[in-house]
Amino acid sequence: MPILEHPAYPPATLLCLESLVPCRESQVSMLLSIFGERQQLSFPSIFIYGHTSSGKTYVMKTLLNTLQQLPHVFVNCVECFTSRLLLEEILIQLQNHSSETRRASPVPCDTFNDFVRLFKQALVSQNLQDQTVLDRAEQLREMEANILPAFLRLQELTDRNVTVILLSEIVWEMFRPNTGCFEPFILYFPDYSIGHLQKILSQNHPPEYSADFYSAYINILLGVFYMVCRDLKELQHLAALNFSKYCEPVVRKEAKERDTRKLWKNIEPHLKKAMQTVYLREISSSQWERLQCEEGELGQIKGLSAHAHVELPYYSKFLLIAAYLASYNPVRTDKRFFLKHHGKIKKTNFMKKHEKTSNHLLGPKPFPLDRLLAILYSIVDNRVAPTANIFSQITSLVTLQLLSVVGNNDQLDGPRYKCTVSLDFIRAIARTVNFDIIKYLYDFL
Amino acid sequence: MSTRSLSKGCFVFKPSPKKRKVSRTTAYYFREGSSDLEDSELRFATCQSLQKQVKSETEQIEEELNEQLFDNLVSFLRRSHSAFQEKKTEWTCRTKSREIPTAALVLGVNVTDHDFTFRSLSEVLQNNVTPYIALLEAKDCPGIKNLMQKLLGQLMNCCIDVDSSEEEDYEHVSRSRVRCSMTTLINWYESATKRTDSETPGKKRTSSRHWQSPPVVVIFKDMESFTTKVLQDFVVISSQHIGEFPLVLIFGIATSPMIIHSLLPHSVSSLLCIELFQSLSCKDHLSTIIDKILLTTQFPLKLSEKVLQVLINIFLYHDFSVQNFIKGFQLCIVEHFHSNPLSVLCCQLEEAKRRVNSLSHNQCENVRRLPSFRRYVESQVSEKQIALLTVDSSLKEAVQKLLEDLNVYHENYFPILRCLHVFTSSLPKYPLGKQIRELHCACLENRVWETEEYESSLQLARMLNKSDLVTMLQKCVEILVSSPGREFDEIVEKLKEFLTQFQKLEEAYQERDESISPQKELQKKTNLYHLQKTLLELKESRRSKKLTKFEMLRFEVVDYIDSLVRHYLVPADHKTLHEIVYFNTASVLREHLNAAPRIALHTALNNPYSYLKAFSTVVTAAEGPTADAASSDQVDDVIHARFIRAVSELELLGFIKPSKQKTDHVARLTWGGC
């Protein structure tokens, strides 16, 4: 019993479409009803939203491509990062399928006004429907203020039978401009459930193996990954990467295709390992594939986070430590930490009310250059001269993003910095120079 | 000049000796500045040729060091490229998502060296892999638009280079109007590859060394400084088109590869296929440079202990930059030839001997004034003393002989130093340092055998086990055989004899029972704890019984090494005429390389009177040489008034403010960004 029914299209095409968009039948039939027949006037703008990889782009693309009668323009807004690029891209695509011959140079189109004029020229016939799909529409908000409202009422402006479809991952409320605009028809694509994922993933099975065999594999895969990842694309990628390992016992004739338990025992630890490495992009998928082929130990290739250690020049280390102390200690406590005869100050009566919360929870505070240098002089054992090299080291720490400059860089005020490294990082650094940083941190007193 | 820094402020630009070389009147300046005019032209020429030699040598060393890394990168490119050309019909290829091949290139924090690496990397790629390379820097790419512009500009330009000249004008005009989108790039790529394909039968060139459909390589020089948004957008855009043209990214990373994860969210990093590549650590790099440049007899100029220490300290404490180290060495060369009139003799031995003959009388007097030469003279018999001090020809004869001695000393010094390093580098806790440069400094500083560290090293060496000792001796033999020194045959003989004795000992052991095995086992362990234990036990055993044959032999070996050290590793400043080849004014170098602008400014501005004096000097100099005003101590009233007015104006503008302290009056506030 076909779910999709439409008078304008032959049932065979609809059936084919249905097989291509599993689990999205209701949305597709909704869209088809809105579009209506080709000569009918459609709704001016449709806003489709849903979480990452809920099939928005895929469904729209297959829908428009399968039903050949719908001429359309498909544009990714991330790719067209300025309004000019976006408008020109739309025009180029329009020209391409209105006339057979490809025009060499596109007409420059700077404003929306020009766009409307050129759009009219390109779309001569008034009655036939045309779709313009804007993918990743959230980028539109960052362009000129008139772009989004104008697209929403493009039908009215151009006097052509055109529908603008916006695809986005965020809800319409985040788009609505202050000045108000034409409200589009809003359509929500819900997340795929685990059943949906199973169905969709199993559909694309390799020709050498039966559908049941692959479906069992997908079941195991989802059992491992569903907790952390519901991204269909990612799951498909992982399925393709690990399938050869799953087949291994079958290929070696150690197990039959029905021997699910044996196969599960073989693949499960492998998949868990994949979750910790290749899924997090600790090692790349091509490295993963090579490992599978060579049957090598996983220890051979270390992940990216295994190389967290950063080697710094001696004084850079102390500069970073000093910056960390300046960022996380209140200014008043400097006297206690860095003067020899500071007297006894107990933490309880020393503390002000707002300092009771841990400074590490609040994040780093900015500090002036002079304070950094003062702390540096007192934590380095031998005398340090404030040479040009020391200052250039501060700058290079900034370029390495270990420190960051705060505030407007006024000529008159000395620059202010923040230390952006983590406690673990600074402890590792401090250990290499035998400096017990915990003893100098107010939070750990 | 431009800086890498984002902050404003006062920057110190180190004088680059290379620049001085190319300027037209360099030779003139060289003569002008030097206190002594002796042989300045010859010195200048020697200096220049030496500079050139050092430059080419260091470049070659660096090329060799990077070779491994570049090979890995090229094979990575080849792999990812073959994946691109793979048939797309296969099930796995269809199903898994297409990722952008990405090389994360970790280069270490020495940012100043990276330029060189990237330059040679793009050269290598250009020669062997692909003409399409774009190098992007964060400061040029604040937004995705600028990035695309830069990228297209660089790629299309490289295309023009291949093109014939008539097309150039057309391309040039159209480039400014070109749409900066990925589609343009893809169209350009298609036409560019098609064109080279169709052209190949006519003219044989590039395509033979480049691959079929060469990949487009985009290098991000400083990954850390790029903003998250630009990178994300670029990755997302290019991942849309990865099926259409072979794109490969290279991320230049200074800190750690973790930065990729902190810059890119999972949804974006999952579009990349990241492989990690690590360059040689800069410390190893420096060791190689020191080993190949400073610890050879190849270059006549040597660095004294203090100077070397200054350069190494700047490296270890401040910048980790090998390029700066080499620049420092080049500065030493310039400074030595510039300031020392006798440096004319600092060249290869044969040449130096010739030059000695043509020394002027003044130069001979310079030689006589050298402290090391005076010491030498005092050690001679009185007639000889008179001859040396009065007759130039006998002086020249002596200098020739002394230079020869010095040369022989160097020829012997370095191999023996390496041999000693073989021993000291395998001792626990490294009493004489792990690196050969530390040992070298220790030997230059004073008589190394008089130091405590040396004593304890010998103690530890006397406890080495046999297999270690044998391998060390073998290494020493290798070093000595491969070095050009003339006196080593004897030493090699002696060492070989030791080796055969060890061999015999082993045979004797095997014949006997395994009764000594526990002790043997103890000797195998080399960490400190076990060594201590061995030591104690050995002491006891020594008390109880007399030394075994092996122990006797070991003592003999260590004593022999000790005698070699005493004979060959005499500190250089004990050698006569060492001033000619050793550059030792560390203070000058420190002044040049490790300036202290803040202190200078502070002292300058603390004292208003000196401020006024400086002001008046500058003003009178600008107004022309009316010398009498400058010569008198009294500052002109008009200038005084101008000074006061200028200061108060600066104060009003906020560049200067009174420091509210009694003794000093003004403090400049614009130091900050240095």
mmCIF file of N, CA and C in Angstrom, chain A residues 249-292:
data_model
loop_
_atom_site.group_PDB
_atom_site.id
_atom_site.type_symbol
_atom_site.label_atom_id
_atom_site.label_comp_id
_atom_site.label_asym_id
_atom_site.label_seq_id
_atom_site.Cartn_x
_atom_site.Cartn_y
_atom_site.Cartn_z
ATOM 1 N N PRO A 249 35.542 -13.630 10.053
ATOM 2 C CA PRO A 249 35.345 -15.065 10.350
ATOM 3 C C PRO A 249 34.610 -15.791 9.233
ATOM 4 N N VAL A 250 33.709 -15.105 8.570
ATOM 5 C CA VAL A 250 32.966 -15.745 7.475
ATOM 6 C C VAL A 250 33.901 -16.016 6.303
ATOM 7 N N VAL A 251 34.734 -15.035 6.008
ATOM 8 C CA VAL A 251 35.661 -15.187 4.894
ATOM 9 C C VAL A 251 36.634 -16.317 5.174
ATOM 10 N N ARG A 252 37.066 -16.415 6.440
ATOM 11 C CA ARG A 252 38.030 -17.466 6.793
ATOM 12 C C ARG A 252 37.347 -18.801 7.037
ATOM 13 N N LYS A 253 36.075 -18.837 6.823
ATOM 14 C CA LYS A 253 35.259 -20.055 6.992
ATOM 15 C C LYS A 253 35.261 -20.552 8.437
ATOM 16 N N GLU A 254 35.427 -19.632 9.368
ATOM 17 C CA GLU A 254 35.382 -20.054 10.762
ATOM 18 C C GLU A 254 33.966 -20.002 11.304
ATOM 19 N N ALA A 255 33.157 -19.206 10.658
ATOM 20 C CA ALA A 255 31.777 -19.092 11.122
ATOM 21 C C ALA A 255 30.870 -18.953 9.921
ATOM 22 N N LYS A 256 29.612 -19.302 10.158
ATOM 23 C CA LYS A 256 28.650 -19.126 9.066
ATOM 24 C C LYS A 256 27.963 -17.781 9.224
ATOM 25 N N GLU A 257 27.246 -17.417 8.175
ATOM 26 C CA GLU A 257 26.580 -16.119 8.216
ATOM 27 C C GLU A 257 25.546 -16.044 9.329
ATOM 28 N N ARG A 258 25.011 -17.213 9.713
ATOM 29 C CA ARG A 258 23.950 -17.192 10.737
ATOM 30 C C ARG A 258 24.515 -17.220 12.143
ATOM 31 N N ASP A 259 25.796 -17.408 12.240
ATOM 32 C CA ASP A 259 26.444 -17.602 13.536
ATOM 33 C C ASP A 259 26.580 -16.270 14.284
ATOM 34 N N THR A 260 25.471 -15.663 14.618
ATOM 35 C CA THR A 260 25.488 -14.292 15.101
ATOM 36 C C THR A 260 26.324 -14.112 16.354
ATOM 37 N N ARG A 261 26.239 -15.082 17.259
ATOM 38 C CA ARG A 261 26.909 -14.920 18.529
ATOM 39 C C ARG A 261 28.427 -14.878 18.355
ATOM 40 N N LYS A 262 28.915 -15.759 17.528
ATOM 41 C CA LYS A 262 30.348 -15.817 17.269
ATOM 42 C C LYS A 262 30.819 -14.507 16.626
ATOM 43 N N LEU A 263 30.003 -14.064 15.679
ATOM 44 C CA LEU A 263 30.354 -12.829 14.991
ATOM 45 C C LEU A 263 30.336 -11.644 15.959
ATOM 46 N N TRP A 264 29.357 -11.678 16.855
ATOM 47 C CA TRP A 264 29.260 -10.591 17.838
ATOM 48 C C TRP A 264 30.504 -10.563 18.718
ATOM 49 N N LYS A 265 30.926 -11.757 19.151
ATOM 50 C CA LYS A 265 32.106 -11.843 20.010
ATOM 51 C C LYS A 265 33.330 -11.288 19.308
ATOM 52 N N ASN A 266 33.377 -11.500 18.015
ATOM 53 C CA ASN A 266 34.522 -11.044 17.241
ATOM 54 C C ASN A 266 34.532 -9.531 17.094
ATOM 55 N N ILE A 267 33.358 -8.952 16.847
ATOM 56 C CA ILE A 267 33.334 -7.554 16.439
ATOM 57 C C ILE A 267 33.189 -6.592 17.614
ATOM 58 N N GLU A 268 32.587 -7.042 18.711
ATOM 59 C CA GLU A 268 32.211 -6.102 19.760
ATOM 60 C C GLU A 268 33.406 -5.326 20.344
ATOM 61 N N PRO A 269 34.486 -6.030 20.770
ATOM 62 C CA PRO A 269 35.632 -5.261 21.293
ATOM 63 C C PRO A 269 36.224 -4.327 20.250
ATOM 64 N N HIS A 270 36.170 -4.781 19.027
ATOM 65 C CA HIS A 270 36.706 -3.966 17.941
ATOM 66 C C HIS A 270 35.924 -2.659 17.808
ATOM 67 N N LEU A 271 34.627 -2.778 17.893
ATOM 68 C CA LEU A 271 33.794 -1.581 17.776
ATOM 69 C C LEU A 271 34.007 -0.645 18.956
ATOM 70 N N LYS A 272 34.189 -1.225 20.135
ATOM 71 C CA LYS A 272 34.412 -0.386 21.322
ATOM 72 C C LYS A 272 35.696 0.412 21.150
ATOM 73 N N LYS A 273 36.688 -0.255 20.605
ATOM 74 C CA LYS A 273 37.949 0.429 20.349
ATOM 75 C C LYS A 273 37.756 1.546 19.331
ATOM 76 N N ALA A 274 36.935 1.250 18.341
ATOM 77 C CA ALA A 274 36.666 2.260 17.317
ATOM 78 C C ALA A 274 35.996 3.474 17.928
ATOM 79 N N MET A 275 35.142 3.223 18.922
ATOM 80 C CA MET A 275 34.449 4.337 19.553
ATOM 81 C C MET A 275 35.443 5.270 20.240
ATOM 82 N N GLN A 276 36.486 4.677 20.831
ATOM 83 C CA GLN A 276 37.454 5.511 21.544
ATOM 84 C C GLN A 276 38.448 6.191 20.612
ATOM 85 N N THR A 277 38.633 5.652 19.444
ATOM 86 C CA THR A 277 39.676 6.216 18.589
ATOM 87 C C THR A 277 39.122 6.894 17.356
ATOM 88 N N VAL A 278 38.633 6.092 16.445
ATOM 89 C CA VAL A 278 38.326 6.666 15.134
ATOM 90 C C VAL A 278 37.092 7.553 15.198
ATOM 91 N N TYR A 279 36.157 7.229 16.097
ATOM 92 C CA TYR A 279 34.974 8.066 16.201
ATOM 93 C C TYR A 279 35.343 9.460 16.698
ATOM 94 N N LEU A 280 36.285 9.542 17.633
ATOM 95 C CA LEU A 280 36.695 10.837 18.165
ATOM 96 C C LEU A 280 37.717 11.526 17.273
ATOM 97 N N ARG A 281 38.050 10.896 16.169
ATOM 98 C CA ARG A 281 39.066 11.408 15.255
ATOM 99 C C ARG A 281 40.432 11.475 15.931
ATOM 100 N N GLU A 282 40.626 10.555 16.867
ATOM 101 C CA GLU A 282 41.945 10.445 17.468
ATOM 102 C C GLU A 282 42.919 9.893 16.447
ATOM 103 N N ILE A 283 42.482 8.884 15.730
ATOM 104 C CA ILE A 283 43.250 8.439 14.574
ATOM 105 C C ILE A 283 42.323 8.502 13.365
ATOM 106 N N SER A 284 42.897 8.664 12.214
ATOM 107 C CA SER A 284 42.059 8.905 11.052
ATOM 108 C C SER A 284 41.488 7.593 10.522
ATOM 109 N N SER A 285 40.454 7.698 9.732
ATOM 110 C CA SER A 285 39.806 6.482 9.259
ATOM 111 C C SER A 285 40.699 5.691 8.301
ATOM 112 N N SER A 286 41.557 6.402 7.575
ATOM 113 C CA SER A 286 42.430 5.645 6.671
ATOM 114 C C SER A 286 43.478 4.873 7.477
ATOM 115 N N GLN A 287 43.944 5.486 8.587
ATOM 116 C CA GLN A 287 44.871 4.752 9.459
ATOM 117 C C GLN A 287 44.167 3.522 10.053
ATOM 118 N N TRP A 288 42.918 3.716 10.410
ATOM 119 C CA TRP A 288 42.127 2.629 11.001
ATOM 120 C C TRP A 288 41.992 1.477 10.019
ATOM 121 N N GLU A 289 41.736 1.818 8.785
ATOM 122 C CA GLU A 289 41.588 0.782 7.768
ATOM 123 C C GLU A 289 42.906 0.037 7.562
ATOM 124 N N ARG A 290 43.989 0.816 7.566
ATOM 125 C CA ARG A 290 45.286 0.160 7.373
ATOM 126 C C ARG A 290 45.588 -0.778 8.532
ATOM 127 N N LEU A 291 45.218 -0.353 9.728
ATOM 128 C CA LEU A 291 45.430 -1.212 10.906
ATOM 129 C C LEU A 291 44.666 -2.509 10.755
ATOM 130 N N GLN A 292 43.453 -2.402 10.262
ATOM 131 C CA GLN A 292 42.639 -3.597 10.087
ATOM 132 C C GLN A 292 43.280 -4.567 9.100
#
